[in-house]
PDB file of C-alpha atoms in Angstrom:
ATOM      1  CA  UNK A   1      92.830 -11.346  88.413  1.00  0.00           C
ATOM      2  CA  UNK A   2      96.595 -11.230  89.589  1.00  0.00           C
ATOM      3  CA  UNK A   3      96.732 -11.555  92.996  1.00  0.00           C
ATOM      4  CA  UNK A   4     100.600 -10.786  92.640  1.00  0.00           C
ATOM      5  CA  UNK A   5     102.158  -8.389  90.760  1.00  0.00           C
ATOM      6  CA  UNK A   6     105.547  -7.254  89.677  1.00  0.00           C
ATOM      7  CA  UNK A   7     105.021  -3.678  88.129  1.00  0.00           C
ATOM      8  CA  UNK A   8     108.695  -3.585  86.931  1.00  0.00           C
ATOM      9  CA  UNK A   9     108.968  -5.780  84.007  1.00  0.00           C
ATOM     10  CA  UNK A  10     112.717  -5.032  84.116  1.00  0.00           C
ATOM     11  CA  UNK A  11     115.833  -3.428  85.951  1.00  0.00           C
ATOM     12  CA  UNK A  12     118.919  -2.895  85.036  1.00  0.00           C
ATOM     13  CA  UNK A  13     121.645  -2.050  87.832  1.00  0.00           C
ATOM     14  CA  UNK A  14     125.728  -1.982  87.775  1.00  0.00           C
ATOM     15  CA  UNK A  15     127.736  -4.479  89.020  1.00  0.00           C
ATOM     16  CA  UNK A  16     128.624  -3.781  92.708  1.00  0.00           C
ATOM     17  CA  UNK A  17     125.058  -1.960  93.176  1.00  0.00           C
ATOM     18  CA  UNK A  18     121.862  -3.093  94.917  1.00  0.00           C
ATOM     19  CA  UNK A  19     119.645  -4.787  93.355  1.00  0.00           C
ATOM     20  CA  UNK A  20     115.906  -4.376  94.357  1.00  0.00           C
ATOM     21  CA  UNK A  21     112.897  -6.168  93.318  1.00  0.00           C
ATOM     22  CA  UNK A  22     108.964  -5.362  94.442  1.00  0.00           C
ATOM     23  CA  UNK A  23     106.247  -7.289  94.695  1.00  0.00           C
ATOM     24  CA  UNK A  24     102.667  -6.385  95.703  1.00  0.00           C
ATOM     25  CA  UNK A  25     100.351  -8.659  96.868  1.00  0.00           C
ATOM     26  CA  UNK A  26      96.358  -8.629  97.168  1.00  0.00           C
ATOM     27  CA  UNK A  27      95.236 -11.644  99.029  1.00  0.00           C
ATOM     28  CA  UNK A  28      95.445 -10.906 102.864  1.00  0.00           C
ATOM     29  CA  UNK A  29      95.257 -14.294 103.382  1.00  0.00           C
ATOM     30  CA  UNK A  30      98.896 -15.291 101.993  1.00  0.00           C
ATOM     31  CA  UNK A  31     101.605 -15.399 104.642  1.00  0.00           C
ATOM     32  CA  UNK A  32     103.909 -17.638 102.609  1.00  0.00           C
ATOM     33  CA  UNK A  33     106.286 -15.627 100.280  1.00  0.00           C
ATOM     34  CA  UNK A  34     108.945 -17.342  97.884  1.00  0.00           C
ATOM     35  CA  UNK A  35     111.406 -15.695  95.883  1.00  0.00           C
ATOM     36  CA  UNK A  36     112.818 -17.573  92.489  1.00  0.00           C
ATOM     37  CA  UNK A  37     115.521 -17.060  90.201  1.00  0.00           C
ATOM     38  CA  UNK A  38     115.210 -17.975  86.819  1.00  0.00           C
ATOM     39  CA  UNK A  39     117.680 -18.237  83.742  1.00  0.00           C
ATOM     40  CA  UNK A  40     116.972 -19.035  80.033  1.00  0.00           C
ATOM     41  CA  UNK A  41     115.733 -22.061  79.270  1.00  0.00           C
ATOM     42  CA  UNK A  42     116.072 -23.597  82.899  1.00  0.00           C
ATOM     43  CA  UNK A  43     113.293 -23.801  85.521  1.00  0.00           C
ATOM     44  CA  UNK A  44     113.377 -21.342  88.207  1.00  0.00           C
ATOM     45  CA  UNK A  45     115.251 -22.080  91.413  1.00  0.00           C
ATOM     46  CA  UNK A  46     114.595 -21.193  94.770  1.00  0.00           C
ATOM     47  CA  UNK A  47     116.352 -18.459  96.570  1.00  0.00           C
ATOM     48  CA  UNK A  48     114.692 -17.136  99.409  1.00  0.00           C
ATOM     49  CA  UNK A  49     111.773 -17.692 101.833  1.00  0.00           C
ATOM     50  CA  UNK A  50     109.933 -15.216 104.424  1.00  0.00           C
ATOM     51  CA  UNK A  51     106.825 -16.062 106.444  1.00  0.00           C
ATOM     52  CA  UNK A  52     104.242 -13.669 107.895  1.00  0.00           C
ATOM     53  CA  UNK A  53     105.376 -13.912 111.355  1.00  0.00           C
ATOM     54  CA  UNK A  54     109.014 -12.738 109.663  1.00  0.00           C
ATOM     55  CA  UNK A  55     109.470  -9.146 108.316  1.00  0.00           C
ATOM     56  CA  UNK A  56     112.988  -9.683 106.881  1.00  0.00           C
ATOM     57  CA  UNK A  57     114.884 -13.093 106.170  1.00  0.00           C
ATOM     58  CA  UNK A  58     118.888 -12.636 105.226  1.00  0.00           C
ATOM     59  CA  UNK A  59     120.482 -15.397 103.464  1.00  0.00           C
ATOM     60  CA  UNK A  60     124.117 -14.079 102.390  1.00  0.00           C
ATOM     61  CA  UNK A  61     124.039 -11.403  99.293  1.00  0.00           C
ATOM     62  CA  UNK A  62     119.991 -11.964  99.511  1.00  0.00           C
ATOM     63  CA  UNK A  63     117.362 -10.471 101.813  1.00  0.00           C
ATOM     64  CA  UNK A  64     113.333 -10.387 101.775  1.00  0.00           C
ATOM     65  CA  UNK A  65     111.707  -7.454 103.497  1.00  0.00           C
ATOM     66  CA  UNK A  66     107.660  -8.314 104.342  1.00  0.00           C
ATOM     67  CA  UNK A  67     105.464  -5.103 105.136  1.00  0.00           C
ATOM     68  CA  UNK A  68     102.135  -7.125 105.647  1.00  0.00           C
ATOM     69  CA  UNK A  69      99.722  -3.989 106.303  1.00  0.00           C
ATOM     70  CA  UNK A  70     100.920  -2.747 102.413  1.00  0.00           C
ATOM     71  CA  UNK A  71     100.784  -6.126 101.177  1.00  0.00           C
ATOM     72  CA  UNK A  72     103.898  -5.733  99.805  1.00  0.00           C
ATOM     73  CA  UNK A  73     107.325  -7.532  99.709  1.00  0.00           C
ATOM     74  CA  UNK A  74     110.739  -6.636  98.481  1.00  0.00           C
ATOM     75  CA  UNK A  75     113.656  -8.738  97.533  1.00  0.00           C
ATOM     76  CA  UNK A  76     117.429  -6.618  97.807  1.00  0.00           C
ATOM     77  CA  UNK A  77     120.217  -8.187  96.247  1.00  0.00           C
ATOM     78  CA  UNK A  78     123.609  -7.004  97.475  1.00  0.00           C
ATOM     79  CA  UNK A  79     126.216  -6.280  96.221  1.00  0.00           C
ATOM     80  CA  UNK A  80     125.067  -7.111  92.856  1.00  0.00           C
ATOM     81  CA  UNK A  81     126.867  -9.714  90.331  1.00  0.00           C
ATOM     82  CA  UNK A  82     126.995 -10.587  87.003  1.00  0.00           C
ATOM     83  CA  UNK A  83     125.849 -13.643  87.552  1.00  0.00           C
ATOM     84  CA  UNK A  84     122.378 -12.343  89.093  1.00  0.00           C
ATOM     85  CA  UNK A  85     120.866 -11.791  85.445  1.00  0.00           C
ATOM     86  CA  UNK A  86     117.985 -13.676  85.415  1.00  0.00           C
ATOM     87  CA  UNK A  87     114.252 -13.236  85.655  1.00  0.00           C
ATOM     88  CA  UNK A  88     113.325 -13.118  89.365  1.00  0.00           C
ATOM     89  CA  UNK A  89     109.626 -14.385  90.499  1.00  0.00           C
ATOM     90  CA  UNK A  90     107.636 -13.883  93.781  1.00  0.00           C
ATOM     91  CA  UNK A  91     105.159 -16.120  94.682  1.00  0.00           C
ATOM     92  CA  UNK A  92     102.509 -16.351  97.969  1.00  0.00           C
ATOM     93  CA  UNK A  93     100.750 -19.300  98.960  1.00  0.00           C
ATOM     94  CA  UNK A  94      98.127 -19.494 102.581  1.00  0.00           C
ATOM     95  CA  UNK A  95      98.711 -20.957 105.259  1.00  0.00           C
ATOM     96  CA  UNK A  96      95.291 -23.414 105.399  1.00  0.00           C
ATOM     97  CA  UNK A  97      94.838 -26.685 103.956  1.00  0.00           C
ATOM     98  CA  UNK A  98      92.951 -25.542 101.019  1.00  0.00           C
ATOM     99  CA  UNK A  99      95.548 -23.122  99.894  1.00  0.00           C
ATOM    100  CA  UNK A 100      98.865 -24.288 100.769  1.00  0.00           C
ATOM    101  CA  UNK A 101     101.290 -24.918  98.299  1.00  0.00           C
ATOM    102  CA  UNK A 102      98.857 -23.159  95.771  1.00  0.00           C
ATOM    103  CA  UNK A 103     101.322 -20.906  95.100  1.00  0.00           C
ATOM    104  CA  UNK A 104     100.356 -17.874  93.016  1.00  0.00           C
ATOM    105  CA  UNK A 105     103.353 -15.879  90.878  1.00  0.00           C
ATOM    106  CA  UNK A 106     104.080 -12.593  90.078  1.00  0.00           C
ATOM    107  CA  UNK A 107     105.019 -11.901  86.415  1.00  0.00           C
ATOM    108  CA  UNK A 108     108.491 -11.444  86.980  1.00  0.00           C
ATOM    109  CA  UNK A 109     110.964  -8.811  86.702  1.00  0.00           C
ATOM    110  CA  UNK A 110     114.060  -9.280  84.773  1.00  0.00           C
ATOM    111  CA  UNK A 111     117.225  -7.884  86.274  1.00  0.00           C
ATOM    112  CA  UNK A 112     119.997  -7.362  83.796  1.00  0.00           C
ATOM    113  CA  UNK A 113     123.653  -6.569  85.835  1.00  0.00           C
ATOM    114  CA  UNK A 114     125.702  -4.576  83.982  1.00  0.00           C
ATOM    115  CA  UNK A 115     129.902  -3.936  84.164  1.00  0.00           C
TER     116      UNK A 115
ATOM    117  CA  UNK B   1     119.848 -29.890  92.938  1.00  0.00           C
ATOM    118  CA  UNK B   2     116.191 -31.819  93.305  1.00  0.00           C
ATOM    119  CA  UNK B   3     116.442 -34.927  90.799  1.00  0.00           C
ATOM    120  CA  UNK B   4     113.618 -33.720  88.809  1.00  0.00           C
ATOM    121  CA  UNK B   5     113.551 -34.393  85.060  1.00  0.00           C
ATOM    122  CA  UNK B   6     110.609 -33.624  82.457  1.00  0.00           C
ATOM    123  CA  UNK B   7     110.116 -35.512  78.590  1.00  0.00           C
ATOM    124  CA  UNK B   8     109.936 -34.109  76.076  1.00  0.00           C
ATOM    125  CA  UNK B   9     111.815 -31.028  76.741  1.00  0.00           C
ATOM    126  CA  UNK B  10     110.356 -29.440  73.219  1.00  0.00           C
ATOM    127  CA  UNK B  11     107.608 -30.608  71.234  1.00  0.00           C
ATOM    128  CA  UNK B  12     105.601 -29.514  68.309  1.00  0.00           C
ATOM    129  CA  UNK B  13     102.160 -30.582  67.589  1.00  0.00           C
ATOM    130  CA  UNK B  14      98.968 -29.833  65.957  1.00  0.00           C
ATOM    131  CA  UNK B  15      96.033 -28.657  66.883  1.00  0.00           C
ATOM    132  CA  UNK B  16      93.610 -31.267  67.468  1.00  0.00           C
ATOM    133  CA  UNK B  17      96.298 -33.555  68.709  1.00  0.00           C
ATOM    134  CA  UNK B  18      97.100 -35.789  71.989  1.00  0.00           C
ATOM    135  CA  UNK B  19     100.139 -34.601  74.175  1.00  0.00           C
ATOM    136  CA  UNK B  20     101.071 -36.389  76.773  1.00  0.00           C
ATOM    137  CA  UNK B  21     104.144 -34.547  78.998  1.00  0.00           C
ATOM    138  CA  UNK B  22     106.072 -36.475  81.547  1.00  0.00           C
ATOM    139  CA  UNK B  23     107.857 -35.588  84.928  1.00  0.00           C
ATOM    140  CA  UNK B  24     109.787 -37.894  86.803  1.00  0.00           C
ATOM    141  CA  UNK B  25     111.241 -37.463  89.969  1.00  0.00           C
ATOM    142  CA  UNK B  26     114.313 -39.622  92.197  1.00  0.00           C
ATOM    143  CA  UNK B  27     113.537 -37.600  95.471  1.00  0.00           C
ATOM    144  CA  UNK B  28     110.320 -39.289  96.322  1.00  0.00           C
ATOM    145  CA  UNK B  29     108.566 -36.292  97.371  1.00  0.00           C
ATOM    146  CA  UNK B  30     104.912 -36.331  98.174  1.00  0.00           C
ATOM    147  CA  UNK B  31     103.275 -33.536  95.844  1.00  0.00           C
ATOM    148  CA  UNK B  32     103.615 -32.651  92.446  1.00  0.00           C
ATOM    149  CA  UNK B  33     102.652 -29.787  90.111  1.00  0.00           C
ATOM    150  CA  UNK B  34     102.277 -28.830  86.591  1.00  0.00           C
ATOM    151  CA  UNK B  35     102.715 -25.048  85.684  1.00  0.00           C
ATOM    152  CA  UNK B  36     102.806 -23.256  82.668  1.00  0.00           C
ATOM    153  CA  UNK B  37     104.744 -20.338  82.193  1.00  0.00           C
ATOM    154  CA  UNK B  38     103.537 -17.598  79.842  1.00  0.00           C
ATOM    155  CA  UNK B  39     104.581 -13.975  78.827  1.00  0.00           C
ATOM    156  CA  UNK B  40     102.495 -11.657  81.327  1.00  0.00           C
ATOM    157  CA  UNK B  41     101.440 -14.369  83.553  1.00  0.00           C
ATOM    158  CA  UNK B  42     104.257 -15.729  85.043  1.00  0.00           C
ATOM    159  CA  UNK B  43     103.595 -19.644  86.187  1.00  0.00           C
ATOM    160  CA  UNK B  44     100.959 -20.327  86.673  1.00  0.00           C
ATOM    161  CA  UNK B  45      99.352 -24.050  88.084  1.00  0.00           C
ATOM    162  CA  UNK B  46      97.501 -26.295  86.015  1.00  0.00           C
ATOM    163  CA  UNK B  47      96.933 -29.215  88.211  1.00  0.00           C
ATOM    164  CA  UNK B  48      98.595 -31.035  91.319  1.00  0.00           C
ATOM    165  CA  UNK B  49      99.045 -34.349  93.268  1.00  0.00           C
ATOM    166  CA  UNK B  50      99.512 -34.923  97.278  1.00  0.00           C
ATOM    167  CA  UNK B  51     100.219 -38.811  96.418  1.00  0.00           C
ATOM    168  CA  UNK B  52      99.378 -41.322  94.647  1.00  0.00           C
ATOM    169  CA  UNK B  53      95.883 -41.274  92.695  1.00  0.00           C
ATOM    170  CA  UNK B  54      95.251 -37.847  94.704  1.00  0.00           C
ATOM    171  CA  UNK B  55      95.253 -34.775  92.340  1.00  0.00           C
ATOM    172  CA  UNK B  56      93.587 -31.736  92.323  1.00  0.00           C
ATOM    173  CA  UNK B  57      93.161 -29.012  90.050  1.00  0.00           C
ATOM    174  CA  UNK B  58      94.619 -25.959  89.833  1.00  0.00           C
ATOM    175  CA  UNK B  59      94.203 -22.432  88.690  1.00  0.00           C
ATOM    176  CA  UNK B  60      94.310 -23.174  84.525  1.00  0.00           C
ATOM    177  CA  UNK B  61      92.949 -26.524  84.572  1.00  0.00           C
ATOM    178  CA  UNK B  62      90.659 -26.963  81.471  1.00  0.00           C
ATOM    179  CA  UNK B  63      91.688 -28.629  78.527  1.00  0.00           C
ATOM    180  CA  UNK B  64      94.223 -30.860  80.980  1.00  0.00           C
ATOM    181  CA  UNK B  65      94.325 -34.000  82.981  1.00  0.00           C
ATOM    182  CA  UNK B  66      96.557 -35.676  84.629  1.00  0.00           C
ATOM    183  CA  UNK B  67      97.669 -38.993  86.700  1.00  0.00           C
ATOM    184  CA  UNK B  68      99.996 -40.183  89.134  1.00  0.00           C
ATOM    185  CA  UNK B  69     100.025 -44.023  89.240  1.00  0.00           C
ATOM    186  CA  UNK B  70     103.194 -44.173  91.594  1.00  0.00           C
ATOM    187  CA  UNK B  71     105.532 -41.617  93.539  1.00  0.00           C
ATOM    188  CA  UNK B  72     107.799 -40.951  91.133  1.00  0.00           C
ATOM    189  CA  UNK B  73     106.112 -40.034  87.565  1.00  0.00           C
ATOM    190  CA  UNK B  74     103.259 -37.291  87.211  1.00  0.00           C
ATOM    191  CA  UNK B  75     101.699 -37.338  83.821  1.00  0.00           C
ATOM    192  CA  UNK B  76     100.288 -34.061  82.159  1.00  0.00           C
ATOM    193  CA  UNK B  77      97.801 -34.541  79.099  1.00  0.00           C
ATOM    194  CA  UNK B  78      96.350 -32.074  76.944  1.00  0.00           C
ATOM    195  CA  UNK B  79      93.599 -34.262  75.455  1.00  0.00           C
ATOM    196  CA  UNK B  80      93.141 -32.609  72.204  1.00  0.00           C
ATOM    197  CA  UNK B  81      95.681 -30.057  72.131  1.00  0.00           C
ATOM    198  CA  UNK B  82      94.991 -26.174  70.978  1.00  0.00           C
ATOM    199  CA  UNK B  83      96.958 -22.963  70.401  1.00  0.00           C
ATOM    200  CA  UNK B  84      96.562 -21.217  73.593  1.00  0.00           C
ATOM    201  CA  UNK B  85      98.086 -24.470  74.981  1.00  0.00           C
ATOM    202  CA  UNK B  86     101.048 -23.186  73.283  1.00  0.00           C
ATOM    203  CA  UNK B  87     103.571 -23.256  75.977  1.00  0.00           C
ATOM    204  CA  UNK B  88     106.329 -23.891  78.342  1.00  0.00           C
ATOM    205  CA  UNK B  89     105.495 -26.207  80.949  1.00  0.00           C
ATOM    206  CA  UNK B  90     107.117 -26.904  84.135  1.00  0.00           C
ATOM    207  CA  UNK B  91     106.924 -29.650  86.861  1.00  0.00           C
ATOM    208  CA  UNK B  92     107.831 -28.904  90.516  1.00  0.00           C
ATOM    209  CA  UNK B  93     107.773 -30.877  93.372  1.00  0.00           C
ATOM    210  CA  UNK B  94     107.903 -30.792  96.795  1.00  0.00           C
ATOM    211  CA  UNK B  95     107.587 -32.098 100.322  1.00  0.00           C
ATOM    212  CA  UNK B  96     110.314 -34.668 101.195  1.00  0.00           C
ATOM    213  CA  UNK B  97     110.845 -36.438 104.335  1.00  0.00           C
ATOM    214  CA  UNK B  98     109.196 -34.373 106.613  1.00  0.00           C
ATOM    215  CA  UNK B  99     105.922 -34.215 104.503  1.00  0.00           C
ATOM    216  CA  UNK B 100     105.680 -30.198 104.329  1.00  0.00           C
ATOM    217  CA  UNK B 101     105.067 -28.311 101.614  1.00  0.00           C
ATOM    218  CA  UNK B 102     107.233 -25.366 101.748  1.00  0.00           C
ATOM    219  CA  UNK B 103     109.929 -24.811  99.054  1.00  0.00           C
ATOM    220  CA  UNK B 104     109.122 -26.327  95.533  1.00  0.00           C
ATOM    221  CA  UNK B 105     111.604 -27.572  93.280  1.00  0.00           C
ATOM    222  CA  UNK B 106     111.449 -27.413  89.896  1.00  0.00           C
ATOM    223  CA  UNK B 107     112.244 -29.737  86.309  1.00  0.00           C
ATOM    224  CA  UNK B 108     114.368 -27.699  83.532  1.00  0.00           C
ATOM    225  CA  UNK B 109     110.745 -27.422  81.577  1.00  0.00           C
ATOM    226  CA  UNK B 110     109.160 -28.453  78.518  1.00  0.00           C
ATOM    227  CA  UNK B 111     109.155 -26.266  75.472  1.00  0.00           C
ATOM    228  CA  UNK B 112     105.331 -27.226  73.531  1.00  0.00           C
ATOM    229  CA  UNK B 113     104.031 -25.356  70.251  1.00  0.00           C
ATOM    230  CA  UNK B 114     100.995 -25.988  69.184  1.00  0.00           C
ATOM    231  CA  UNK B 115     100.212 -25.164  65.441  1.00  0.00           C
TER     232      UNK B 115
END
C-alpha cells in the first residue's frame, strides 16, 4: 500500500501563475516531509523541507503548507516559471530510529508551465 | 551539487544475468541508498547503509544485495537479474558532518533493461 499519494498525475499552469501540488499522507507517524524536483533523465533534487512541529516553510518562489490532522501537505510554487517543468515528488519519513530516513514517495505529479 | 556519481548510467542485460550497479560518492556522507524509480510508484528504496559493512533493507529488497566495503562506494547487485528488475535506479546519500539524516542527495541514475 501507498502510504503517499499524489492524485494529480499532472498540472499544467501559465507562466506567472501559482503552481500547486498535493500530497496526502496515511502514516500518522511521519513528521518529516520533503519536496523534490525532478527533470528528465537527472535524479531528483531537493527543494523544500517542513517538519511536524512546522505548518508552513517559505524558501523564496517555494512554500510547503503541513495540515497534520488531514494528513495532508501542499507544495505552492509562485509565481510560476518556465523553468519549473519537471516532475515534483513528496516524500515522509518518522521521526524514530527505525524509520528515519526511510523515506516513502508519492508518485509524482508532473507540472508542465506554459507561455 | 552533492558529488554523487552512479556506473553504468544505462545498461542492458538478460534475464538470468549478474548486474552489478555502482555509486560513488566524494562527500563522505554516512548513509547510502538504492531506489528504483518506476511508473506509478515513484522511488521507491531497495536497500541502505549507515556505514561501513552496516546495511539494511529496504522496502523492495528481494532479488538485491548489496555492500559497502568503505565510505565512499555502495554496490547494488541484482544476483540473477529478471524483467520486473527492469528499471531506473538511483543512489542518494546523506548525512554529512553533522551525522543527521535529513535531506538526501541524489546520483543522475542508472538506466537498466532487462530482456
Amino acid at each position: 500500500d501507498q502510504q503517499v499519494k499524489q492524485n494529480s498525475p499532472s498540472l499544467s499552469v501559465q507562466e506567472g501563475r501559482i503552481s500547486i501540488l498535493n500530497c496526502d499522507y496515511t502514516n500518522s507517524m511521519f513528521d518529516y516531509f520533503l519536496w523534490y524536483k525532478k527533470y528528465p533523465a537527472e535524479g531528483p533534487t531537493f527543494l523544500i523541507s517542513i517538519s511536524s512541529i512546522k505548518d508552513k516553510n517559505e524558501d523564496g518562489r517555494f512554500t510547503v503548507f503541513l495540515n497534520k490532522s488531514a494528513k495532508h501537505l501542499s507544495l505552492h510554487i509562485v509565481p510560476s516559471q518556465p523553468g519549473d517543468s519537471a516532475v515534483y515528488f513528496c516524500a515522509a519519513s518518522g521521526m524514530t530510529t527505525d524509520s528515519w530516513g526511510k523515506f516513502q514517495f508519492g508518485a509524482g505529479t508532473q507540472v508542465v508551465v506554459t507561455p | 551539487d552533492a558529488g554523487i556519481t552512479q556506473s553504468p548510467r544505462h545498461k542492458v542485460t538478460e534475464t538470468g544475468t549478474p548486474v552489478t550497479l555502482r555509486c560513488h560518492q566524494t562527500e563522505n556522507h554516512r548513509y547510502m541508498y538504492w531506489y528504483r524509480q518506476d511508473p506509478g510508484h515513484g522511488l521507491r528504496l531497495i536497500h541502505y547503509s549507515y556505514g561501513v559493512k552496516d546495511t539494511d533493507k529496504g522496502e523492495v529488497s528481494d532479488g538485491y544485495s548489496v555492500s559497502r566495503s568503505k565510505t565512499e562506494d555502495f554496490l547494488l547487485t541484482l544476483e540473477s537479474a529478471t524483467s520486473s528488475q527492469t528499471s531506473v535506479y538511483f543512489c542518494a546519500i546523506s548525512g554529512g558532518t553533522s551525522g543527521t539524516q535529513e535531506t538526501q542527495y541524489f546520483g543522475p541514475g542508472t538506466r537498466l533493461l532487462v530482456l
